[in-house]
Short mmCIF file of C-alpha atoms in Angstrom, two decimals:
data_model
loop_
_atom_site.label_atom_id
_atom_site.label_comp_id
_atom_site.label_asym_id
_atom_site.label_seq_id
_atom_site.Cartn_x
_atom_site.Cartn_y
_atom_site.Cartn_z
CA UNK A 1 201.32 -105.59 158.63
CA UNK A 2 199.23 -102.53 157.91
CA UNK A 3 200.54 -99.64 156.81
CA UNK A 4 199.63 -96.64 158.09
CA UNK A 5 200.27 -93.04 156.69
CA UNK A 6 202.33 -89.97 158.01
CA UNK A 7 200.37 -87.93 160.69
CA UNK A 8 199.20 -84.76 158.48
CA UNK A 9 201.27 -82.77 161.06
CA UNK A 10 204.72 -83.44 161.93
CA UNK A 11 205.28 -84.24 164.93
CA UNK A 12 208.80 -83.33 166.71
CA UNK A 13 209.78 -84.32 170.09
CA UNK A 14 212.73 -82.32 172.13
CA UNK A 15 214.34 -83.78 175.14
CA UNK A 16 217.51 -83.11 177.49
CA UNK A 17 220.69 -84.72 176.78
CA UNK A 18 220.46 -85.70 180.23
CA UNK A 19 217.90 -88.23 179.60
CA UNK A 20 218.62 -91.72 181.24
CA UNK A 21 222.34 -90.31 182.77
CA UNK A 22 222.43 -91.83 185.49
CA UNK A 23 221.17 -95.34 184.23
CA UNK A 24 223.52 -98.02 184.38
CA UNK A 25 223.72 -100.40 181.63
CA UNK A 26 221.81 -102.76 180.19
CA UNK A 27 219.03 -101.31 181.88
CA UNK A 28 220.22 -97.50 179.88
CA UNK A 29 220.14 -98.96 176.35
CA UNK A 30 216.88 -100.82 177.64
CA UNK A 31 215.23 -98.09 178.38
CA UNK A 32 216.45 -95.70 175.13
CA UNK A 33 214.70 -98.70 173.38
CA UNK A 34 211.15 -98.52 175.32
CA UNK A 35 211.09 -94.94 174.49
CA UNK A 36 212.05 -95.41 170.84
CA UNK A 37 209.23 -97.79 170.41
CA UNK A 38 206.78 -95.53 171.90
CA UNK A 39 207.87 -92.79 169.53
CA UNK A 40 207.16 -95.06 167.21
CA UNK A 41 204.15 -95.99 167.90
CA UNK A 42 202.76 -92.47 167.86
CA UNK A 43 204.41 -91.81 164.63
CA UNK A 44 207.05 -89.37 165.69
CA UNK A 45 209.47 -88.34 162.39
CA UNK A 46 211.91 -86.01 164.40
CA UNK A 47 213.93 -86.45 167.99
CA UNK A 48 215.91 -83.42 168.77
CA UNK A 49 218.06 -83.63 171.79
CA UNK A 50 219.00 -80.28 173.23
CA UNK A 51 222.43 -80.15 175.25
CA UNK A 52 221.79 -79.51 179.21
CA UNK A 53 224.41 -79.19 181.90
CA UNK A 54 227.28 -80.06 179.28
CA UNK A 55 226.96 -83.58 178.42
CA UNK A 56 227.09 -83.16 175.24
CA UNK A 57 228.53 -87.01 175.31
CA UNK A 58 225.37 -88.69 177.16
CA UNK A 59 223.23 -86.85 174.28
CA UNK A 60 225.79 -88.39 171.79
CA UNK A 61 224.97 -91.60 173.25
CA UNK A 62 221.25 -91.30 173.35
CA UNK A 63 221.34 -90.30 169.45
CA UNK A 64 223.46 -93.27 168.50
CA UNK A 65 220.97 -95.80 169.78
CA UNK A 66 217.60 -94.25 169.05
CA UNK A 67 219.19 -94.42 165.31
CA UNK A 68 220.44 -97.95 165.67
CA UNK A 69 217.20 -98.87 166.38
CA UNK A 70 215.33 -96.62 163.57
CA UNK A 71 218.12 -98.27 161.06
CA UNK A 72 216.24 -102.00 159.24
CA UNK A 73 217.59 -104.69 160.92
CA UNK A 74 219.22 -105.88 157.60
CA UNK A 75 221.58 -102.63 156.73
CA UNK A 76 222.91 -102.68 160.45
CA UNK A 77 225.77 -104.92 159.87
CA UNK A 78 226.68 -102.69 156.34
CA UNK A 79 226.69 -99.52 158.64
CA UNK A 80 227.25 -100.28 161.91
CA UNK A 81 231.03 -101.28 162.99
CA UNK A 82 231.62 -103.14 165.81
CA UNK A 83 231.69 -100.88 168.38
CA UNK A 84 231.92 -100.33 172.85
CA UNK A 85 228.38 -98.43 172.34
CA UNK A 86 226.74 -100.68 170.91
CA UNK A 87 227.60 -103.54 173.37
CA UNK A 88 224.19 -104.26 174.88
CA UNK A 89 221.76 -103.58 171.55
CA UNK A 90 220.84 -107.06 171.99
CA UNK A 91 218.46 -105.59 174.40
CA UNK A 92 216.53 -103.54 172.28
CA UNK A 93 213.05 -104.12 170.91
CA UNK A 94 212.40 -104.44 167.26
CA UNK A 95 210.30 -101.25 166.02
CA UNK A 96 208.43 -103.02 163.59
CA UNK A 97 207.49 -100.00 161.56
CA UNK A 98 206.97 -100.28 157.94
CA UNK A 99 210.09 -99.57 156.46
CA UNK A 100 211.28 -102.20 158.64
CA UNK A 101 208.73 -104.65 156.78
CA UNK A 102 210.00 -107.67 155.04
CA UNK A 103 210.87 -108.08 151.52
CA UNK A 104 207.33 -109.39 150.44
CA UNK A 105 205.78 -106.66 152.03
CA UNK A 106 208.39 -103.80 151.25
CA UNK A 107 207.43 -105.19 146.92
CA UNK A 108 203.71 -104.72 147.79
CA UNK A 109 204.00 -100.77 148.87
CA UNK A 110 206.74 -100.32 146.71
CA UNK A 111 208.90 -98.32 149.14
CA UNK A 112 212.21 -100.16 150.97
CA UNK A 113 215.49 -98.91 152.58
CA UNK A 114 218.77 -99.66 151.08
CA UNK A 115 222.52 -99.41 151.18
CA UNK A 116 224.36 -97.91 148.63
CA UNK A 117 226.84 -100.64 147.57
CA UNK A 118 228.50 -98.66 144.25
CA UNK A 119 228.34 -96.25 142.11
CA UNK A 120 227.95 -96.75 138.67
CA UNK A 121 228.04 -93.60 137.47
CA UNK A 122 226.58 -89.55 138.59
CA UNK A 123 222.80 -91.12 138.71
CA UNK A 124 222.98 -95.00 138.56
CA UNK A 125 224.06 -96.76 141.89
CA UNK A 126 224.08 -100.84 142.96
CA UNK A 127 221.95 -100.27 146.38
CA UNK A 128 221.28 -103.60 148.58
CA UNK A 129 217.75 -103.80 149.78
CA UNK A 130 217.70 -106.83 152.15
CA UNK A 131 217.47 -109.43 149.39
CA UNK A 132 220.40 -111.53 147.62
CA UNK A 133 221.01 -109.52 144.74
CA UNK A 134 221.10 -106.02 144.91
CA UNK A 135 219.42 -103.78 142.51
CA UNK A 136 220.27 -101.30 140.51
CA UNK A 137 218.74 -97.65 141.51
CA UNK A 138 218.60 -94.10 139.78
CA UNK A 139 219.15 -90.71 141.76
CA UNK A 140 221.67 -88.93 143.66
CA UNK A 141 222.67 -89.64 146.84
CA UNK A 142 223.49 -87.47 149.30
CA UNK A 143 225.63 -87.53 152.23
CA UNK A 144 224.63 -91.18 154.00
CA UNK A 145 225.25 -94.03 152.09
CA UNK A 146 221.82 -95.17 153.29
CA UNK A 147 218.86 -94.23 150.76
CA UNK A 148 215.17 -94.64 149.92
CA UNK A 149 214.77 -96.33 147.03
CA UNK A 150 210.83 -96.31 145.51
CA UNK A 151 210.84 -99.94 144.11
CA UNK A 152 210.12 -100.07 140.02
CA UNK A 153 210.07 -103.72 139.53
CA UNK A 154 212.67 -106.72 141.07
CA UNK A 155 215.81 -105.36 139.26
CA UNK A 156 215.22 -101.81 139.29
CA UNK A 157 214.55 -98.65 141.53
CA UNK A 158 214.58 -95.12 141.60
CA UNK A 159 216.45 -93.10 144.77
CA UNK A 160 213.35 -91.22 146.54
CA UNK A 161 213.06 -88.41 149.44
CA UNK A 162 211.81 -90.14 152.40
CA UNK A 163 209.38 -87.39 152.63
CA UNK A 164 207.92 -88.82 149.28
CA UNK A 165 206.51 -91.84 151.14
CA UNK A 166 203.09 -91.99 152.24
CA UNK A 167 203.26 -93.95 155.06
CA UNK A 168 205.20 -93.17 158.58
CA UNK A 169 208.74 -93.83 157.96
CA UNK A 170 210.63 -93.91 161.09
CA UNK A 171 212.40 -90.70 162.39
CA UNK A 172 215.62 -88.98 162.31
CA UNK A 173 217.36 -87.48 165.48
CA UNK A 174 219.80 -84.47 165.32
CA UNK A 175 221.65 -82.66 168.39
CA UNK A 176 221.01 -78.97 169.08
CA UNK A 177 223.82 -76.75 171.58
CA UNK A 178 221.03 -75.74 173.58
CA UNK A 179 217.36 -75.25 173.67
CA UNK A 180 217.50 -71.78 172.73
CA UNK A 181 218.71 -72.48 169.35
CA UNK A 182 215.80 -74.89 168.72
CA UNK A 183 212.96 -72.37 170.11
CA UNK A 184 214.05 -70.19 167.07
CA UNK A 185 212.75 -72.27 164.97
CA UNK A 186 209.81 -72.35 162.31
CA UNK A 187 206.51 -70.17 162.53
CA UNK A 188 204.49 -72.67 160.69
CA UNK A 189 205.78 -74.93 163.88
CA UNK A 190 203.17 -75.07 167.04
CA UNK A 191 205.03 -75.19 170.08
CA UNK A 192 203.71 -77.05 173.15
CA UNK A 193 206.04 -76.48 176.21
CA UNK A 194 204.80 -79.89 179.19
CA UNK A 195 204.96 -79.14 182.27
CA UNK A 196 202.74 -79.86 185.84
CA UNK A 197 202.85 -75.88 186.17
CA UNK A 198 201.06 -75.29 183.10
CA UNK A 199 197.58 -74.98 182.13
CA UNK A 200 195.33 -78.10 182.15
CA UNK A 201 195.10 -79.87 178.89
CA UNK A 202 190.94 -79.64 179.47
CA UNK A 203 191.40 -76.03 178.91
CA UNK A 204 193.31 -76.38 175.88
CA UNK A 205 192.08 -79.53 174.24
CA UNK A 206 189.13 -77.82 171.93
CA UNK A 207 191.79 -74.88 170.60
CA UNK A 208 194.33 -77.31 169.74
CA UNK A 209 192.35 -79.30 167.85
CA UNK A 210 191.54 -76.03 165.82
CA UNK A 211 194.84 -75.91 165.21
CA UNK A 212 195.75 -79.40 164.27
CA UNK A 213 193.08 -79.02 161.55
CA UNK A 214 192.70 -75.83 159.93
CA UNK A 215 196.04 -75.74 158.12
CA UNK A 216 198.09 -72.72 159.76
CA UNK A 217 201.01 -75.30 161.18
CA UNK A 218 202.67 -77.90 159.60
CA UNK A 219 204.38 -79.52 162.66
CA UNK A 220 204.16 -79.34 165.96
CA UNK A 221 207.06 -79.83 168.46
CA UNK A 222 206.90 -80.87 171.82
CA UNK A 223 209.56 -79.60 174.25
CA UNK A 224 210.08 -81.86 177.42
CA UNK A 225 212.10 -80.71 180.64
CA UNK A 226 214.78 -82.50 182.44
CA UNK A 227 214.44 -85.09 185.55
CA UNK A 228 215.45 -82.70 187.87
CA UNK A 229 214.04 -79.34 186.49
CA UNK A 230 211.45 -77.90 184.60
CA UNK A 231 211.32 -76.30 181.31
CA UNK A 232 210.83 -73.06 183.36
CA UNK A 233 213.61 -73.48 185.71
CA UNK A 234 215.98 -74.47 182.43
CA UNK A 235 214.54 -71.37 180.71
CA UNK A 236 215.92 -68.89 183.94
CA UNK A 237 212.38 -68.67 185.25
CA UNK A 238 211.24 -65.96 182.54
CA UNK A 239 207.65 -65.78 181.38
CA UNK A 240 207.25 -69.67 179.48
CA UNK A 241 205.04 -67.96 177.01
CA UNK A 242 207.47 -65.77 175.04
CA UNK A 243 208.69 -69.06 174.30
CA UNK A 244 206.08 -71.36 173.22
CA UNK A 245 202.50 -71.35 171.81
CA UNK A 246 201.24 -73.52 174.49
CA UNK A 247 202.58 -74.41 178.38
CA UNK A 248 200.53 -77.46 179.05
CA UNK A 249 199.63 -79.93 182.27
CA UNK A 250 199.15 -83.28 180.10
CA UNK A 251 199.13 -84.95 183.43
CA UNK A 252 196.69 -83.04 186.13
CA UNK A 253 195.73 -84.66 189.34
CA UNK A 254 198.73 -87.11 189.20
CA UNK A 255 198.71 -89.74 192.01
CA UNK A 256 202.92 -89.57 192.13
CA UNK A 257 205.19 -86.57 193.30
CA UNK A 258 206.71 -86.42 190.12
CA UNK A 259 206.42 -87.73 186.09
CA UNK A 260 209.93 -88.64 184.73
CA UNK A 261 210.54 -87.45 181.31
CA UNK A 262 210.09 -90.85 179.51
CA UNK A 263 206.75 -91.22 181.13
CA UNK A 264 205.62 -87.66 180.30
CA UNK A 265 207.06 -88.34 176.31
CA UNK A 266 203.87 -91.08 176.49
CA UNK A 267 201.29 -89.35 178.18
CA UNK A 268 201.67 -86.71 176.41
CA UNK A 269 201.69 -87.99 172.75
CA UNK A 270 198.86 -90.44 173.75
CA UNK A 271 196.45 -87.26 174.06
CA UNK A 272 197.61 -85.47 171.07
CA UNK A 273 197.66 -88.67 169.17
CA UNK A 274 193.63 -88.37 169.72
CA UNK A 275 193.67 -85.15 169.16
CA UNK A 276 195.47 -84.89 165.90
CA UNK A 277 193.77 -87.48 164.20
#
């Protein structure tokens, strides 16, 4: 497969806890798995989900699948348990991103996702990497017992930072109390508010490319609204733009009443996808 690099700016997707709630299942994990895949697809490296209305355990829910399906198909049985959430993952698409890349391919760009088996000692560990034997790795290891490992030869590896690899590496996904706690976040980040009540993206398109390119941001997050309210109406209808950089239409002249949140997630990284790069 080819491998292609990290975006040059890190792209960061926020979304409502309440995303999917009302699906039923199999059709819920179904859908969590569309959307993963098209994160994917436009290289996304973080998912933050922001609690709304409370349900703190539907956000729960929607984290533990989105990393199932981020997580190599070959360390799930080492750190998944069998468990009632995971019932219906047989659903799920596979992601197909590099680091999910077989063995062959995983030797040729010298990068590969592993499982900490043992420790040897403070910086020596036995990691498995998808293959019979496991190899032997240097580093520390933090907290997760999953690690990147930055392949030296067949028997030996050395315990990397997945921001050390070149090429798009999945994503991680973390859980915020509320989306006031996330808007505090970095100045080097450009935020992008979506929504049909802001300004056309053919107003915007030319200064945002400025910005993609001349170095002043290093990420840029895109913060999406609920099914049932905009990011205005969650906000307490206060002026959107002492909260984000930009309060865009990605969408204008759409031919439905309304855009559910999964569809704008698509739109919406399909134009800045073109725009970035």
């Amino acid at each position: 497969m080819e491998n292609v690099l990290k975006p040059k700016v890190r792209r960061i997707v926020v979304l409502p806890s309440t995303l999917f709630l009302k699906d039923k299942e199999p059709i819920k994990t179904y859908k969590i798995g569309q959307l993963a895949r098209m994160l994917a697809i436009f290289r996304v490296e973080e998912i933050i989900i922001y609690c709304l209305d409370r349900e703190y355990k539907n956000g729960k829910y929607l984290k533990s699948i989105l990393e199932y399906i981020e997580t190599p198909q070959y360390l799930r049985k080492l750190l998944y348990p069998k468990m009632k959430i995971l019932k219906n993952v047989g659903v799920l698409p596979p992601l197909r991103t590099p680091h999910h890349s077989k063995i062959q391919e995983a030797k040729r760009i010298k990068f590969r996702e592993g499982v900490v088996l043992e420790k040897i000692d403070e910086n020596r560990h036995l990691v498995y990497i998808g293959e019979r034997n496991p190899i032997f790795a240097v580093g520390k290891v933090e907290k997760s017992r999953r690690v990147t490992v930055k392949l030296i030869n067949s028997r030996y590896g050395k315990i990397v930072d997945r921001q050390e690899v070149p090429y798009y590496w999945g994503y991680t996904v973390s859980l915020a109390k509320d989306i006031y706690s996330i808007l505090k976040g970095d100045r080097r980040c450009l935020k992008i508010g979506t929504s049909r009540k802001g300004c056309d993206i053919r107003t915007k398109y030319r200064e945002l490319i400025q910005n993609f390119n001349n170095g002043r941001y290093t990420s840029v997050a895109l913060y999406f609204g609920a099914y049932d309210r905009g990011l205005d109406e969650l906000l307490g209808n206060v002026d959107v733009n002492e909260f984000f950089d930009y309060y865009i239409n990605f969408a204008p002249n759409q031919g439905t009443k309304t855009i559910r949140t999964e569809e704008a997630v698509g739109i919406t990284l399909s134009i800045l996808n073109l725009l970035m790069d």
